Coordinates of C-alpha atoms and ligand atoms in Angstrom, one line a residue:
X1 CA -7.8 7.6 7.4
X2 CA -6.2 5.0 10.0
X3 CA -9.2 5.4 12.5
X4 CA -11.6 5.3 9.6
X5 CA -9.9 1.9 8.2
X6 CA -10.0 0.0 11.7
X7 CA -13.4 1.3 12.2
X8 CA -15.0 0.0 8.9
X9 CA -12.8 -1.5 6.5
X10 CA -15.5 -2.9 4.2
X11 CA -15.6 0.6 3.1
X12 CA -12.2 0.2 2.0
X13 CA -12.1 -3.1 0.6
X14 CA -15.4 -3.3 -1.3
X15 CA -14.0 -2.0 -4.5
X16 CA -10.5 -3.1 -4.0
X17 CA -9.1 -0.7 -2.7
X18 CA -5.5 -1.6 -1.1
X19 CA -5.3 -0.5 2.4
X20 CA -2.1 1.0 4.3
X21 CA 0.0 -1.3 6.0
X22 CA 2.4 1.1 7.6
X23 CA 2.4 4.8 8.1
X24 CA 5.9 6.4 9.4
X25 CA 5.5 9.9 11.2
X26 CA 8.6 11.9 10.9
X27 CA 9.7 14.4 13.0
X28 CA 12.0 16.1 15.6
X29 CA 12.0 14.5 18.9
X30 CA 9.5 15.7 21.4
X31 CA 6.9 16.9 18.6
X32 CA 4.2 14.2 20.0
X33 CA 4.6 11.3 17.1
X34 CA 4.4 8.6 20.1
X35 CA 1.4 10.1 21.4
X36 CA -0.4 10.8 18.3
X37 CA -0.5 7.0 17.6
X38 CA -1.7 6.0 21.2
X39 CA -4.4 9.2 20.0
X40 CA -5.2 7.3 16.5
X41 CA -5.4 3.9 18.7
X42 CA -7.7 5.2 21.2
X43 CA -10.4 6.9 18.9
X44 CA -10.3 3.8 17.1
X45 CA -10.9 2.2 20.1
X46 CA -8.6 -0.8 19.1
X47 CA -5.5 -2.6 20.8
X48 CA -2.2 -0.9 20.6
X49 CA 0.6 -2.8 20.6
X50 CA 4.0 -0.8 20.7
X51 CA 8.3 -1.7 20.8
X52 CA 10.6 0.9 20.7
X53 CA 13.7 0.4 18.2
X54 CA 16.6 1.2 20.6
X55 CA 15.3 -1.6 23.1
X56 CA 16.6 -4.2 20.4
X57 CA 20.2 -2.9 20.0
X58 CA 21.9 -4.9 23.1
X59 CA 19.7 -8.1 22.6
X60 CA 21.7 -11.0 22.2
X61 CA 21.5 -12.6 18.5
X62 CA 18.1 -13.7 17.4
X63 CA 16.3 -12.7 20.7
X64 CA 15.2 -8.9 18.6
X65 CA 13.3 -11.5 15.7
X66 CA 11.8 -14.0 18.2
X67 CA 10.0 -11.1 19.9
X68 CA 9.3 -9.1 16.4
X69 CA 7.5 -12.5 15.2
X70 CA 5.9 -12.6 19.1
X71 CA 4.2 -9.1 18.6
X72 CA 3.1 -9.7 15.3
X73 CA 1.7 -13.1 16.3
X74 CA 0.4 -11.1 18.9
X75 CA -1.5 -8.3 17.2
X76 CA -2.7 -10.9 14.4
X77 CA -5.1 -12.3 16.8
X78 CA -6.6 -9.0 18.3
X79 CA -7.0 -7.9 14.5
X80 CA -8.2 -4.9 14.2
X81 CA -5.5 -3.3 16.2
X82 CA -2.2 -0.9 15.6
X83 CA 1.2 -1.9 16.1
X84 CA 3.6 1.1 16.9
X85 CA 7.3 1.0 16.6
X86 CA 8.9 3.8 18.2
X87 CA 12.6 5.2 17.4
X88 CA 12.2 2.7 14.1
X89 CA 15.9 4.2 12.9
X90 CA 17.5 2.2 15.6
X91 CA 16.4 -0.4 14.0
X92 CA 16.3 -0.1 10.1
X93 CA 19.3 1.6 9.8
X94 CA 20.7 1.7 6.2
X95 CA 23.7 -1.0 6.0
X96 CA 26.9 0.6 6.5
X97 CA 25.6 4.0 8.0
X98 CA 27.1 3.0 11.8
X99 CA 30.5 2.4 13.0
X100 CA 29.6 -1.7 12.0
X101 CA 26.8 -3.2 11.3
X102 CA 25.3 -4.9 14.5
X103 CA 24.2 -8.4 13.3
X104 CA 21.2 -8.7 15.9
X105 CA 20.1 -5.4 14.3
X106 CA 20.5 -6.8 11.1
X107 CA 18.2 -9.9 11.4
X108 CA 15.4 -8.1 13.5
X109 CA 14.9 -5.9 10.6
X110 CA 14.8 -8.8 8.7
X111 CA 12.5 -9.5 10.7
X112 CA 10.2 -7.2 10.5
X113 CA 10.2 -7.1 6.5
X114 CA 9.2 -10.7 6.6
X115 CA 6.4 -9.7 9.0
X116 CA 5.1 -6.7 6.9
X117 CA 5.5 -8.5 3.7
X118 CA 3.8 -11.9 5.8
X119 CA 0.2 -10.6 6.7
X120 CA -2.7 -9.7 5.1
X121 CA -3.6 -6.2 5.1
X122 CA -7.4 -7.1 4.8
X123 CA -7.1 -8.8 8.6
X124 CA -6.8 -5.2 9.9
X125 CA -3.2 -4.4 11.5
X126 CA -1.9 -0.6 10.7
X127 CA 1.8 -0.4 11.2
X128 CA 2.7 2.5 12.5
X129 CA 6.5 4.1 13.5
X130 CA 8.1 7.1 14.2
X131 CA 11.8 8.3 13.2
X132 CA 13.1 11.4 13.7
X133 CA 16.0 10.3 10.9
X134 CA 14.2 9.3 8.1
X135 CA 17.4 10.3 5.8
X136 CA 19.4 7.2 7.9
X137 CA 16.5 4.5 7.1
X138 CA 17.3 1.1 5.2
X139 CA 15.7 2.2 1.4
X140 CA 13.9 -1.7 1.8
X141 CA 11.7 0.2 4.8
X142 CA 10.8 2.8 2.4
X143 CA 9.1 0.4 -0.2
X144 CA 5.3 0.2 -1.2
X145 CA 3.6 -2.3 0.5
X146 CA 5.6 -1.3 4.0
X147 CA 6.1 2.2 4.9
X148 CA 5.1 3.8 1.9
X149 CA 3.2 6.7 3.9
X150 CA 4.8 9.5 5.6
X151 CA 3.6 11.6 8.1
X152 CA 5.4 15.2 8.9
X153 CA 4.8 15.6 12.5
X154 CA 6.6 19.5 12.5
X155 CA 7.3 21.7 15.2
X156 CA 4.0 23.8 16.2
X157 CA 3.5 26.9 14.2
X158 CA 3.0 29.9 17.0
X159 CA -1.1 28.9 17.2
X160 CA 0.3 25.3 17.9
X161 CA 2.3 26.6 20.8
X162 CA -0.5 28.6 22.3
X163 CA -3.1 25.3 21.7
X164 CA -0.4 22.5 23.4
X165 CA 0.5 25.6 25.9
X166 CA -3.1 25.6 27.2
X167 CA -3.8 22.2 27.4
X168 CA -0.2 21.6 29.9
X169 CA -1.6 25.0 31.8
X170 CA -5.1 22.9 32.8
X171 CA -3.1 20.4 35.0
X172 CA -1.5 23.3 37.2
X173 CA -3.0 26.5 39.3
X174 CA -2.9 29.1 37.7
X175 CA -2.9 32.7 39.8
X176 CA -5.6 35.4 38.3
X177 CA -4.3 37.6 35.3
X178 CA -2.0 35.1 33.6
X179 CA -1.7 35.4 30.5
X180 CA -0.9 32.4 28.6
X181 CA -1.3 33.7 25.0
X182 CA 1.7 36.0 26.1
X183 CA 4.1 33.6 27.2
X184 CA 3.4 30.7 24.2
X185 CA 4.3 34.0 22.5
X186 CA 7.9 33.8 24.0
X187 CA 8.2 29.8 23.7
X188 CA 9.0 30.0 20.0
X189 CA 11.0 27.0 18.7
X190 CA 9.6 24.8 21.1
X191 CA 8.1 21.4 20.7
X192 CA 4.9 20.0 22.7
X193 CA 7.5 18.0 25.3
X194 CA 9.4 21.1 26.0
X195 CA 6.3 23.4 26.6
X196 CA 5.4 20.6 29.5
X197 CA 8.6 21.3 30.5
X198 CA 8.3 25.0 30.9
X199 CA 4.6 24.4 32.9
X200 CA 6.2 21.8 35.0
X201 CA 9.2 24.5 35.8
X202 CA 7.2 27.3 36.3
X203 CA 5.5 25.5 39.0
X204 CA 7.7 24.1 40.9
X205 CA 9.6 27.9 40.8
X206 CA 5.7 28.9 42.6
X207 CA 6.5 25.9 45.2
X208 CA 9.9 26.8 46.0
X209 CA 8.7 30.6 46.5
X210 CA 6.1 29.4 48.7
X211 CA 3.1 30.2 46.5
X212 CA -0.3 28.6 46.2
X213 CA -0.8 29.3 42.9
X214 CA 1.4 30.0 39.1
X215 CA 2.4 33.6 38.7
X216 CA 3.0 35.3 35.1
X217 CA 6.9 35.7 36.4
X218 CA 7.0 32.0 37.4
X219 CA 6.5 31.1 33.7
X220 CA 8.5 33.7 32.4
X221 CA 11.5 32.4 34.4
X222 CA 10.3 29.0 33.5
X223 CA 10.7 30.2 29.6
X224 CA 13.9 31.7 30.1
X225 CA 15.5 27.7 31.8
X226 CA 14.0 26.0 29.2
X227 CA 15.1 28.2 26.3
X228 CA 19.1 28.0 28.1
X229 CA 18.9 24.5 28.1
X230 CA 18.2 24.1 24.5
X231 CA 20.3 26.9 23.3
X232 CA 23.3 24.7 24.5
X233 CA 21.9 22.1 22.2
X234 CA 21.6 25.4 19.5
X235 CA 18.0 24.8 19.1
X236 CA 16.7 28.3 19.6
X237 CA 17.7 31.3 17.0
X238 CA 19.2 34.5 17.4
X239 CA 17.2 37.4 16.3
X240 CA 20.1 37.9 14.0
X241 CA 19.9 34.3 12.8
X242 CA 16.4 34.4 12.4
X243 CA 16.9 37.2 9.7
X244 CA 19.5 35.2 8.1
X245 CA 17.3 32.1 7.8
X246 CA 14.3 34.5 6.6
X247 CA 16.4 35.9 3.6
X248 CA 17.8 32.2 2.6
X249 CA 14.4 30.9 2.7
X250 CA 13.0 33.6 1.1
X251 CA 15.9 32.8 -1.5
X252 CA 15.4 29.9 -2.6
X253 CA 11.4 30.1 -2.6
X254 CA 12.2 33.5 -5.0
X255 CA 14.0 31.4 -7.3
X256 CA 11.4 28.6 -7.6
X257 CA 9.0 30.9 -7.8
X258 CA 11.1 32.6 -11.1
X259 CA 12.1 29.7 -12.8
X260 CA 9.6 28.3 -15.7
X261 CA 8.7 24.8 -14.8
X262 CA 10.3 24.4 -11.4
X263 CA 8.2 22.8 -8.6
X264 CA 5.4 25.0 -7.1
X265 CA 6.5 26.9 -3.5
X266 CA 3.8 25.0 -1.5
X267 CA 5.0 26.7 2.5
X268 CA 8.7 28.1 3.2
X269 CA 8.7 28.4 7.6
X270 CA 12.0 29.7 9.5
X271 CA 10.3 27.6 12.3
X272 CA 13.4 25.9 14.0
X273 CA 13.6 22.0 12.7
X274 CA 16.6 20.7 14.4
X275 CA 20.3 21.3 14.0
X276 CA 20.5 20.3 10.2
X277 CA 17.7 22.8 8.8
X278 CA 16.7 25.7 10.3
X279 CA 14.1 26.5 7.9
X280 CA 12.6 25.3 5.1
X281 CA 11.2 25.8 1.5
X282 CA 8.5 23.0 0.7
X283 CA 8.6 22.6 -3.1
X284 CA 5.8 20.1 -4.5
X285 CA 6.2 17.3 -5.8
X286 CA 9.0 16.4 -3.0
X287 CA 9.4 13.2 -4.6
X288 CA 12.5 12.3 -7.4
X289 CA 11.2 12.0 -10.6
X290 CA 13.5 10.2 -12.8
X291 CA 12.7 11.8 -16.2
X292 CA 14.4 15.5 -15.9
X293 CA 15.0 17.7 -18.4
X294 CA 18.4 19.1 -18.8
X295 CA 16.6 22.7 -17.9
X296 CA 14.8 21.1 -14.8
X297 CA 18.5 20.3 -13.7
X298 CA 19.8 23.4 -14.2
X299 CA 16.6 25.2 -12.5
X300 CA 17.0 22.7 -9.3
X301 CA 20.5 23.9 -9.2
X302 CA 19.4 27.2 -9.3
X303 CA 17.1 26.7 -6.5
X304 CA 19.1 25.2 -3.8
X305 CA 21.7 28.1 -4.7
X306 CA 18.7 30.5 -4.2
X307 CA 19.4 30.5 -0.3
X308 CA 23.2 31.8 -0.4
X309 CA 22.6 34.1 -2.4
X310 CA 20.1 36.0 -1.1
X311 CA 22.2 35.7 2.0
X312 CA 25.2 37.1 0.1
X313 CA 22.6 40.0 -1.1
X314 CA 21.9 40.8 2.8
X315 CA 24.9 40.8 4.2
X316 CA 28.5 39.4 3.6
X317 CA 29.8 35.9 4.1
X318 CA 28.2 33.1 3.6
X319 CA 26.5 30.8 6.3
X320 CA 26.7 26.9 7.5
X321 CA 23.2 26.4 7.0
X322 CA 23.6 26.8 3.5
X323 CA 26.1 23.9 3.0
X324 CA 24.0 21.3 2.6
X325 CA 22.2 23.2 -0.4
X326 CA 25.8 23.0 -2.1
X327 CA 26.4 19.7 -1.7
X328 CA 23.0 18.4 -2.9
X329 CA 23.5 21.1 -6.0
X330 CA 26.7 19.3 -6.5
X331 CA 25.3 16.0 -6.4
X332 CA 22.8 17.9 -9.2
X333 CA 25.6 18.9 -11.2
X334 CA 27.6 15.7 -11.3
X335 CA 25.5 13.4 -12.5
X336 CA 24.0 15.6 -15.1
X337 CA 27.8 15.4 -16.1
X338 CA 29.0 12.0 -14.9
X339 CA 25.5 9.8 -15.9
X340 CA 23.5 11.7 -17.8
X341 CA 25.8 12.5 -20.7
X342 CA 24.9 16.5 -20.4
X343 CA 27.5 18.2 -20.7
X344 CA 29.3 19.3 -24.6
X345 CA 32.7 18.7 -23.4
X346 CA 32.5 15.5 -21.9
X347 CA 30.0 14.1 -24.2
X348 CA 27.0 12.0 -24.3
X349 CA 28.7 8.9 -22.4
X350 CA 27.8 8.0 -18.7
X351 CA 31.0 7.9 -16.9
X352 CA 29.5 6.0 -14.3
X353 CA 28.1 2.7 -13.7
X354 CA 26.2 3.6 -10.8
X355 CA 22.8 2.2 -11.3
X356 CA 21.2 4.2 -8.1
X357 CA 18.6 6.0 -9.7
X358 CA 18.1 8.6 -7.1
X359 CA 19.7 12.0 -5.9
X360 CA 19.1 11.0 -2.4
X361 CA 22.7 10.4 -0.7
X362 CA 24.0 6.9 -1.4
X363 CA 23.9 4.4 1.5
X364 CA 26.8 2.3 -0.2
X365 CA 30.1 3.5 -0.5
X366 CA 31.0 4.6 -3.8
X367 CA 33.1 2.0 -6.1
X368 CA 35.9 2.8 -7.2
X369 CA 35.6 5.0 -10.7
X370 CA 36.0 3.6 -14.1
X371 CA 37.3 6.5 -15.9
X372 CA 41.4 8.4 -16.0
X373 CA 42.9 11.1 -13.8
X374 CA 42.0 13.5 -16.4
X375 CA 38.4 12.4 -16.7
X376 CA 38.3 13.0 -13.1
X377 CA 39.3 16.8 -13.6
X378 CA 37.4 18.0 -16.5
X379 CA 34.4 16.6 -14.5
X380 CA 35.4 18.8 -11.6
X381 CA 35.3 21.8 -13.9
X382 CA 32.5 20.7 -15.9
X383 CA 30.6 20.6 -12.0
X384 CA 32.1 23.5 -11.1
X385 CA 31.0 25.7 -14.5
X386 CA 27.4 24.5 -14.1
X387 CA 27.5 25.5 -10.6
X388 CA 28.9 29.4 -11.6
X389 CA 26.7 29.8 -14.4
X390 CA 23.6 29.1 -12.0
X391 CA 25.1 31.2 -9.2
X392 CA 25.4 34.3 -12.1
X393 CA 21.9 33.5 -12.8
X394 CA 20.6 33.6 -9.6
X395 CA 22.3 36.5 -8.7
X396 CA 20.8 38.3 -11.4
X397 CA 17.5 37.1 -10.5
X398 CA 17.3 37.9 -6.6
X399 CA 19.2 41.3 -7.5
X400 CA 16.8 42.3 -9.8
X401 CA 13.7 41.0 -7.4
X402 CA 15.6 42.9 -4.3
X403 CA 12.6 44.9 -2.8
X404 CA 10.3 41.7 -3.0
X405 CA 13.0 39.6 -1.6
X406 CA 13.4 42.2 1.5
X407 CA 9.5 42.8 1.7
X408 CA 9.7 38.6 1.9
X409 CA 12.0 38.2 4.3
X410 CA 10.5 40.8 6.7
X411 CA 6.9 39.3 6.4
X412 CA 8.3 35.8 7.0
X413 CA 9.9 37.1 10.2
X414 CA 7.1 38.5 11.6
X415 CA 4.3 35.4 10.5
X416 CA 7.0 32.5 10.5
X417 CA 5.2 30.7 7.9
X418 CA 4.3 31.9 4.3
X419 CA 2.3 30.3 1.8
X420 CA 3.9 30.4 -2.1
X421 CA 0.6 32.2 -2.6
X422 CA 1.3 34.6 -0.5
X423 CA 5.1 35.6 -1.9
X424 CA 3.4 35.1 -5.4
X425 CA 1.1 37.8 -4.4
X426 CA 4.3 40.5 -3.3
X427 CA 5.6 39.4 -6.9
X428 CA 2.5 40.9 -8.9
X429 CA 2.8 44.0 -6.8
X430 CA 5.0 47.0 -8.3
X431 CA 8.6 47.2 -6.6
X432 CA 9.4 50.4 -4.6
X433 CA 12.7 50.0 -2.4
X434 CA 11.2 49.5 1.0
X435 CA 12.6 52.5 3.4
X436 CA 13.5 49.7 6.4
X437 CA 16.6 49.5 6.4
X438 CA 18.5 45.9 6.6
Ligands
ZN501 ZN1 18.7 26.3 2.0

């Protein structure tokens, strides 16, 4: 859509159509967000004009702005062209989110706002940036009019590996009888920069052994150095992680699945996404929607809790991965209590004056709370109620769903990624208690 918009705007603007000013691609480091706009500037065949965030954090005061209003200057007058920020989270941080706030950072994303909000859309400059941090961005970035697209630039599915594994293979020689498809096979969890990596390796293993050419056990060595390296940083899964991840995916995507009027299971994938998730469940819409049902609540609830317990169903003890799902079902649970009047003990009354309409985290620190001591605890057991009585219902649920939840889990190990269709389609099938045991 970019490319198409540089190329031939008319076709944009002749029935007022309002074009994209800036388009944020999010994703894990190494993924190929950097190279994808350089890729969308080049088909284009337009000017790319790029600053990388973290270049403006030791400026002196007022230096980061000067150059921010410099490169917009700059593209202006070799309209159409692409401006690419790189690392736009050292930047636009969200006040408050860093040891202090740096005051040069601070007035070069002021900057930048001024900029976006400044030019004409029509004049043909597409903003684009990469984060792998969206969750740490300044809200103001986030706004329509600036970078009101996002991009998901996710780690390759196994297909991916073997594409961005072949193309790294062209630059090197490669000895007869290699089989590529074989070893992308063993690279999974791997991003594009880390499969260069593991060519680059593999071939300088084949120099050191005095070779002419890339042997099968060059790259399979290769695989193994790459994959130590980013297990220190806990990047690549266990096999008995793996199953864990499956069965909490297939969790929460069971749940959603169960639940009248919950958001549709789009994709759950237990492809490796960083430290914080380690799989995920994509439920459309993604976005808040600010008018929810008490029984939406409860069913969100429901769904985050989804992933523990299927857990707890597998095996005993619970599991890191799954505390972020608690706390964002807490967040759930206390403002159904605390703002939205919804609970019969504490009554219809907001308890907060928190105007922040959204479950996302809060950037700013919490005020201090307007209600008693005693307030405090019945909303602690008013939280903590809403949370059992989901768990109980959950646990029902998955119990009673067992077979499809272990059929699930064992099809989502072997394929990595699943479709809601697909999981929909084990559902509709009669249960039998699979013979594998788990
Ligand atoms: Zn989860």
């Amino acid at each position: 859509e970019v490319i198409e918009f540089l190329k031939t705007p008319e076709k944009f603007t002749r029935i007022g159509g309002r074009i994209p000013k800036g388009v944020l691609l999010v994703g894990p480091p190494g993924t190929g967000k950097t190279l994808l706009a350089k890729a969308i500037a080049g088909e284009a065949r337009e000017p790319f004009f790029s600053i990388s965030g973290s270049e403006f954090v030791e400026m002196f005061v007022g230096v980061g702005a000067a150059r921010v209003r410099d490169l917009f200057e700059q593209a202006k007058s070799k309209a159409p062209c692409i401006i690419f920020i790189d690392e736009l989270d050292a930047l636009g941080k969200a006040r408050g989110t860093g040891p202090m706030m740096h005051e040069e950072r601070e007035q070069t994303l002021n900057q930048l706002l001024v900029e976006m909000d400044g030019f004409d859309p029509r004049v043909g400059v597409i903003i684009l940036a990469a984060t792998n941090r969206p969750e740490i961005l300044a809200q103001a970035l986030l706004r329509a009019g600036r970078f009101d697209r996002q991009v998901l630039v996710d780690r390759p599915d196994r297909p991916g590996l073997i594409f961005i594994f072949f193309i790294h293979a062209t630059s090197i020689k490669l000895a007869p009888g290699v089989n590529l498809e074989q070893i992308a096979a063993m690279t999974r969890g791997m991003v594009g920069a880390d499969l260069a990596n593991v060519v680059n390796e593999a071939a300088l293993l084949a120099i050191r052994r005095g070779r002419e050419t890339v042997q099968q056990s060059d790259f399979e060595e290769a695989v193994e150095r790459v994959i130590a390296g980013l297990e220190k940083k806990s990047r690549v899964l266990s096999q008995e992680e793996r199953k864990r991840v499956a069965h909490h995916e297939i969790g929460h995507a069971l749940v959603a699945l169960s639940l009248p009027g919950a958001d549709p299971v789009q994709k759950i994938s237990i492809i490796p996404r960083g430290i914080a998730a380690l799989g995920y469940t994509l439920q459309l819409p993604t976005e808040d929607r600010y008018l929810m049902t008490r029984t939406e609540l409860e069913n969100r609830i429901a769904v985050l809790l989804g992933g523990r317990v299927a857990e707890e169903l597998r095996v005993a003890g619970g599991w890191r991965g799954a505390a972020e799902d608690m706390e964002n079902a807490t967040t759930i649970a206390k403002r159904m209590v605390k703002d939205y009047g919804m609970s019969e003990k504490l009554g219809t009354v907001a308890l907060d004056q928190s105007t922040q309409p959204s479950f996302l985290k809060s950037n700013e620190s919490p005020g201090a709370p307007t209600y008693s001591e005693h307030i405090a605890q019945e909303i602690d057991l008013e939280v903590r109620r809403l949370i059992e009585e989901q768990g109980n219902r959950v646990r029902d649920l998955l119990s009673s769903l067992r077979p499809v939840m272990l059929k699930g889990a064992e099809k989502l190990l072997k394929d990595e990624v699943m479709s809601g269709e697909e999981l929909k389609a084990l559902l509709s099938v009669p249960q039998e208690e699979p013979s594998v045991r788990h």
